[in-house]
């Protein structure tokens, strides 16, 4: 009997939420399709972020809320790679782990989802005092800046839980990523795609980031088929911007990026929680210097006062 050479089975780690699973199964299917000689298995686990649902996001220590358990599993060789929404992946990874690949981004915009009594409204026509559900300081600050007549309330839980609370009337509207709704096949709930002039998206929004062990050349080579270079360059610029401002994922920092030919354009914004201060600037330069552009823009905003704005927010979160 012929003995085939043993191929390593590759274990993919994922959170258990419906969105995480949709994303992970997509990655598994794509890897399997491109690499029929290998076997790809999925292992699921809960993360801190999935367990702590009753505390405002900003108050739970920030770094790695949705990634820590998966990273430990990689370090202990229980899984070989982990699929994340890139925006949930901290900009500084634990020693020994790297961002192995960035997949093609879908629409990174935010979406307004309304209770049915407001189907005839848009953000700018919602009534005075309408309650908007979001736990994102970034969305909160930008929407307050543009629509001071709205009120904001925390909303946690997975997308289905949030939609249920909205439909039951706890909120007049909620804000969710277009990307998440699309992947969950719930695009019909997108009532308004919020223009980037009003809400700059989160760093990495709409892309998946695949994390793996540094030096695991086999896995890194397998992941190459999923890498989307324009998305990678854009997200590297965005992540360098966030890293330079030392913002975790729970800060009012937003971005927008574009690539035209060899030129990358990055817009970044830092806002105060009351929405009164909103610092925004744009930088353009060669795509190959993506990370440098991110750092340069961060330093420009810092010169304009971003450091003080962020320090005040960190103090406010500390106080609870
Ligand atoms: C991060 C934020 C949120 C998630 C903060 C932000 C939203 C929290 C909230 C870093 N992670 O965006 O300013 O609205 O209360 C998350 C979602 C997705 C990945 C859901 C969403 C799907 C979209 C994607 C939660 N992480 O933003 O509606 O893959 O980009």
Coordinates of C-alpha atoms and ligand atoms in Angstrom, one line a residue:
X1 CA 0.0 0.0 0.0
X2 CA 1.3 3.4 -0.9
X3 CA 1.9 5.6 2.0
X4 CA 1.2 9.3 1.3
X5 CA 3.4 11.8 3.0
X6 CA 1.8 13.0 6.2
X7 CA 0.4 16.5 5.8
X8 CA 0.0 18.7 8.8
X9 CA -3.6 19.5 9.7
X10 CA -4.0 23.3 10.3
X11 CA -6.1 24.3 13.2
X12 CA -8.0 27.6 12.9
X13 CA -9.1 29.4 16.1
X14 CA -12.2 31.4 16.3
X15 CA -14.5 33.2 18.7
X16 CA -18.0 31.6 19.0
X17 CA -20.1 34.5 17.9
X18 CA -22.2 34.1 14.8
X19 CA -20.2 36.8 13.0
X20 CA -16.8 35.3 14.0
X21 CA -17.9 31.9 12.8
X22 CA -19.1 33.2 9.5
X23 CA -15.8 34.9 9.0
X24 CA -13.8 31.8 10.1
X25 CA -15.7 29.4 8.0
X26 CA -15.1 31.6 5.0
X27 CA -11.4 31.6 5.7
X28 CA -11.4 27.8 6.2
X29 CA -13.3 27.3 2.9
X30 CA -10.9 29.6 1.0
X31 CA -7.8 27.9 2.4
X32 CA -9.2 24.5 1.7
X33 CA -10.0 25.4 -1.9
X34 CA -6.5 26.7 -2.5
X35 CA -4.7 24.0 -0.6
X36 CA -6.5 20.7 -1.1
X37 CA -3.5 18.8 0.2
X38 CA -4.0 20.2 3.6
X39 CA -6.7 19.8 6.1
X40 CA -8.1 22.8 7.9
X41 CA -10.0 22.4 11.1
X42 CA -11.9 25.0 13.2
X43 CA -11.6 25.3 17.0
X44 CA -13.9 27.7 18.8
X45 CA -13.5 29.5 22.1
X46 CA -15.0 32.3 24.1
X47 CA -13.0 35.4 24.8
X48 CA -13.2 37.9 27.6
X49 CA -15.1 40.3 25.3
X50 CA -17.8 37.6 24.8
X51 CA -18.2 37.0 28.5
X52 CA -18.4 40.5 29.9
X53 CA -21.5 42.0 28.5
X54 CA -22.8 44.2 31.3
X55 CA -19.9 46.6 31.5
X56 CA -19.4 49.5 29.0
X57 CA -16.7 48.5 26.5
X58 CA -14.6 51.6 27.3
X59 CA -14.4 50.6 31.0
X60 CA -13.0 47.1 30.6
X61 CA -9.3 47.3 30.1
X62 CA -8.8 47.7 26.4
X63 CA -6.1 45.6 24.8
X64 CA -7.0 42.3 23.3
X65 CA -10.5 42.0 24.7
X66 CA -11.6 39.7 21.8
X67 CA -8.2 38.1 21.0
X68 CA -6.4 37.1 24.2
X69 CA -7.7 33.5 24.6
X70 CA -7.0 32.8 20.9
X71 CA -3.5 34.1 21.3
X72 CA -2.8 31.9 24.3
X73 CA -4.1 28.9 22.2
X74 CA -1.6 29.8 19.5
X75 CA 1.3 30.2 21.9
X76 CA 0.4 26.8 23.4
X77 CA 0.3 25.2 20.0
X78 CA -3.4 24.3 20.3
X79 CA -4.3 26.3 17.2
X80 CA -2.1 27.6 14.3
X81 CA -3.9 30.7 13.3
X82 CA -6.7 32.9 14.4
X83 CA -9.2 34.8 12.4
X84 CA -10.2 38.3 13.7
X85 CA -12.2 41.2 12.6
X86 CA -9.1 43.3 12.0
X87 CA -10.6 46.2 14.0
X88 CA -10.6 44.0 17.1
X89 CA -7.0 43.1 16.8
X90 CA -4.7 45.3 19.0
X91 CA -2.0 47.2 17.1
X92 CA 0.7 45.7 19.3
X93 CA 0.7 41.9 19.2
X94 CA 2.2 39.7 21.8
X95 CA 5.8 38.7 21.2
X96 CA 6.0 35.7 18.9
X97 CA 2.7 36.4 17.1
X98 CA 2.3 38.4 13.9
X99 CA -0.4 39.6 11.5
X100 CA 0.1 36.9 8.9
X101 CA -2.4 38.3 6.3
X102 CA -5.1 40.9 5.7
X103 CA -8.0 39.9 3.6
X104 CA -9.9 42.1 1.1
X105 CA -11.9 44.7 2.8
X106 CA -15.6 45.1 2.3
X107 CA -17.4 48.4 2.8
X108 CA -15.8 49.8 6.0
X109 CA -18.6 52.3 6.7
X110 CA -21.0 52.5 9.6
X111 CA -24.7 52.0 9.2
X112 CA -27.8 53.4 10.8
X113 CA -30.4 50.8 11.7
X114 CA -33.7 52.2 12.9
X115 CA -36.7 51.0 14.9
X116 CA -39.7 50.7 12.5
X117 CA -41.3 53.8 13.8
X118 CA -38.5 55.8 12.2
X119 CA -38.4 54.2 8.8
X120 CA -39.1 57.6 7.2
X121 CA -36.2 59.2 9.0
X122 CA -32.4 59.7 8.5
X123 CA -29.8 60.6 11.0
X124 CA -30.4 64.3 10.5
X125 CA -34.2 64.0 10.8
X126 CA -34.4 61.8 13.9
X127 CA -36.4 63.8 16.6
X128 CA -34.8 65.7 19.4
X129 CA -33.7 63.2 22.2
X130 CA -33.9 60.1 20.0
X131 CA -31.9 57.3 21.7
X132 CA -29.1 55.9 19.7
X133 CA -27.5 52.7 20.8
X134 CA -23.8 52.3 20.5
X135 CA -20.9 51.3 22.7
X136 CA -18.3 52.8 20.4
X137 CA -16.8 56.1 21.6
X138 CA -15.7 56.8 18.0
X139 CA -19.3 56.7 16.8
X140 CA -20.6 58.5 19.8
X141 CA -18.2 61.4 19.6
X142 CA -18.6 61.9 15.8
X143 CA -22.4 61.7 15.9
X144 CA -22.6 64.0 18.9
X145 CA -20.4 66.5 17.0
X146 CA -22.8 66.5 14.0
X147 CA -26.1 65.9 15.7
X148 CA -26.1 67.3 19.2
X149 CA -29.9 66.8 19.5
X150 CA -29.5 63.0 19.7
X151 CA -28.9 61.1 23.0
X152 CA -26.7 58.0 23.3
X153 CA -27.0 54.8 25.3
X154 CA -24.7 51.8 25.6
X155 CA -25.6 48.6 23.8
X156 CA -23.7 45.4 24.1
X157 CA -24.1 41.8 23.0
X158 CA -23.9 40.3 19.5
X159 CA -25.6 41.7 16.5
X160 CA -28.8 39.7 17.0
X161 CA -29.1 40.8 20.6
X162 CA -28.7 44.4 19.6
X163 CA -31.3 44.2 16.8
X164 CA -33.7 42.6 19.2
X165 CA -33.3 45.4 21.8
X166 CA -33.8 47.9 19.0
X167 CA -36.9 46.2 17.7
X168 CA -38.3 46.0 21.2
X169 CA -38.1 49.8 21.5
X170 CA -35.2 50.2 23.9
X171 CA -33.5 52.4 21.3
X172 CA -34.8 54.5 18.4
X173 CA -31.8 53.5 16.3
X174 CA -28.5 51.7 16.7
X175 CA -25.2 52.0 14.7
X176 CA -23.5 48.9 13.4
X177 CA -20.8 48.2 10.9
X178 CA -22.0 47.7 7.3
X179 CA -19.5 44.8 7.1
X180 CA -20.9 42.8 10.0
X181 CA -24.5 43.1 8.7
X182 CA -23.5 42.1 5.2
X183 CA -21.6 39.1 6.4
X184 CA -24.5 38.0 8.5
X185 CA -26.8 38.4 5.5
X186 CA -28.7 41.2 7.2
X187 CA -28.1 43.9 4.7
X188 CA -31.8 44.6 4.6
X189 CA -31.4 46.2 8.0
X190 CA -29.1 48.8 6.7
X191 CA -31.3 51.9 6.7
X192 CA -28.6 54.5 5.9
X193 CA -24.9 54.1 5.1
X194 CA -23.3 56.9 7.1
X195 CA -21.1 59.0 4.9
X196 CA -17.4 59.3 5.9
X197 CA -17.9 63.1 6.3
X198 CA -20.0 62.3 9.3
X199 CA -18.4 59.1 10.7
X200 CA -14.9 58.0 9.9
X201 CA -14.7 54.2 10.4
X202 CA -12.6 52.3 12.9
X203 CA -9.0 51.3 12.1
X204 CA -9.2 48.0 10.1
X205 CA -13.0 48.0 9.9
X206 CA -14.3 45.7 7.2
X207 CA -11.2 43.6 6.8
X208 CA -10.2 40.4 8.4
X209 CA -6.8 40.0 10.1
X210 CA -5.3 36.5 10.4
X211 CA -2.8 36.2 13.2
X212 CA -0.3 33.4 13.4
X213 CA 3.0 32.4 15.0
X214 CA 6.1 34.3 13.9
X215 CA 8.4 32.0 12.0
X216 CA 5.6 29.5 11.2
X217 CA 6.7 29.6 7.5
X218 CA 4.3 26.9 6.5
X219 CA 1.2 28.7 7.7
X220 CA 2.5 32.1 6.5
X221 CA 2.9 30.6 3.0
X222 CA -0.6 29.1 3.0
X223 CA -2.1 32.4 4.0
X224 CA -0.6 34.2 1.0
X225 CA -3.6 33.3 -1.1
X226 CA -5.8 35.4 1.1
X227 CA -3.7 38.5 1.3
X228 CA -5.2 41.6 -0.5
X229 CA -2.3 44.0 -1.0
X230 CA -4.3 47.3 -1.3
X231 CA -6.3 46.5 1.9
X232 CA -3.1 45.5 3.6
X233 CA -1.4 48.8 2.8
X234 CA -4.4 50.8 3.8
X235 CA -4.8 48.9 7.1
X236 CA -1.0 49.2 7.9
X237 CA -1.3 53.0 7.5
X238 CA -4.4 53.0 9.7
X239 CA -2.9 50.7 12.4
X240 CA 0.4 52.8 12.5
X241 CA -1.7 55.9 13.0
X242 CA -3.6 54.3 15.9
X243 CA -0.4 52.8 17.4
X244 CA 1.4 56.1 17.3
X245 CA -1.5 57.8 19.1
X246 CA -1.4 54.9 21.6
X247 CA -5.1 54.4 21.3
X248 CA -6.5 51.1 22.1
X249 CA -9.7 49.9 20.4
X250 CA -11.9 51.9 22.8
X251 CA -11.0 55.4 21.8
X252 CA -12.7 58.0 19.6
X253 CA -10.3 57.7 16.7
X254 CA -11.5 57.3 13.2
X255 CA -9.9 56.9 9.8
X256 CA -10.5 56.7 6.1
X257 CA -8.0 55.5 3.4
X258 CA -7.9 55.5 -0.3
X259 CA -5.4 54.2 -2.8
X260 CA -5.0 55.7 -6.3
X261 CA -2.1 54.3 -8.3
X262 CA 0.9 54.3 -6.0
X263 CA -0.5 57.0 -3.7
X264 CA -2.2 56.3 -0.4
X265 CA -4.3 58.9 1.2
X266 CA -5.1 58.6 4.9
X267 CA -7.6 60.8 6.8
X268 CA -7.5 60.5 10.6
X269 CA -9.6 62.1 13.4
X270 CA -9.6 62.3 17.2
X271 CA -12.6 63.7 19.0
X272 CA -13.6 64.5 22.6
X273 CA -16.4 62.5 24.0
X274 CA -18.8 65.5 24.1
X275 CA -18.1 65.9 20.4
X276 CA -17.1 69.5 20.8
X277 CA -13.4 69.1 19.8
X278 CA -12.9 67.2 16.6
X279 CA -9.4 67.2 15.1
X280 CA -9.1 65.9 11.6
X281 CA -6.3 65.9 9.0
X282 CA -5.3 64.2 5.8
X283 CA -2.0 63.0 4.5
X284 CA -1.0 61.5 1.1
X285 CA 2.2 59.8 0.0
X286 CA 3.7 56.7 -1.5
X287 CA 1.8 53.5 -0.8
X288 CA 5.1 51.7 0.1
X289 CA 5.5 54.1 3.1
X290 CA 2.1 53.3 4.5
X291 CA 3.2 53.0 8.1
X292 CA 5.3 56.1 8.0
X293 CA 2.2 58.0 6.6
X294 CA 0.2 56.8 9.6
X295 CA 2.9 57.9 12.1
X296 CA 3.3 61.3 10.4
X297 CA -0.4 62.0 10.5
X298 CA -0.6 60.9 14.1
X299 CA 2.2 63.4 14.9
X300 CA 0.5 66.2 13.1
X301 CA -2.7 65.6 15.0
X302 CA -0.7 65.5 18.2
X303 CA 0.7 68.9 17.4
X304 CA -2.8 70.1 17.0
X305 CA -3.7 68.9 20.5
X306 CA -4.8 65.2 20.1
X307 CA -2.6 64.2 23.1
X308 CA -4.6 66.4 25.4
X309 CA -7.9 65.2 24.0
X310 CA -7.0 61.6 24.5
X311 CA -5.5 62.1 28.0
X312 CA -8.8 63.7 29.1
X313 CA -10.7 60.7 27.8
X314 CA -8.5 58.2 29.5
X315 CA -8.9 60.1 32.8
X316 CA -12.7 60.2 32.3
X317 CA -12.8 56.4 31.6
X318 CA -10.7 55.8 34.7
X319 CA -13.1 57.7 36.9
X320 CA -16.0 55.7 35.4
Ligands
LIG1 C1 -14.5 47.7 17.9 C2 -15.6 48.6 18.0 C3 -16.8 47.9 17.9 C4 -16.4 46.5 17.7 C5 -15.4 50.1 18.3 C6 -15.6 51.0 17.0 C7 -18.1 48.4 17.9 C8 -18.7 48.5 19.3 C9 -20.1 49.0 19.3 C10 -13.1 48.0 18.0 N1 -15.0 46.4 17.7 O1 -16.0 50.5 16.0 O2 -15.5 52.2 17.2 O3 -20.7 49.4 18.3 O4 -20.7 49.0 20.4 C11 -17.1 44.8 16.0 C12 -18.0 44.7 14.9 C13 -17.4 44.1 13.8 C14 -16.1 43.8 14.3 C15 -19.4 45.1 15.0 C16 -19.7 46.6 14.6 C17 -17.9 43.9 12.5 C18 -17.3 44.8 11.4 C19 -15.9 44.5 10.9 C20 -17.3 45.3 17.4 N2 -16.0 44.2 15.6 O5 -18.8 47.4 14.6 O6 -20.9 46.9 14.4 O7 -15.5 43.4 10.7 O8 -15.3 45.5 10.7

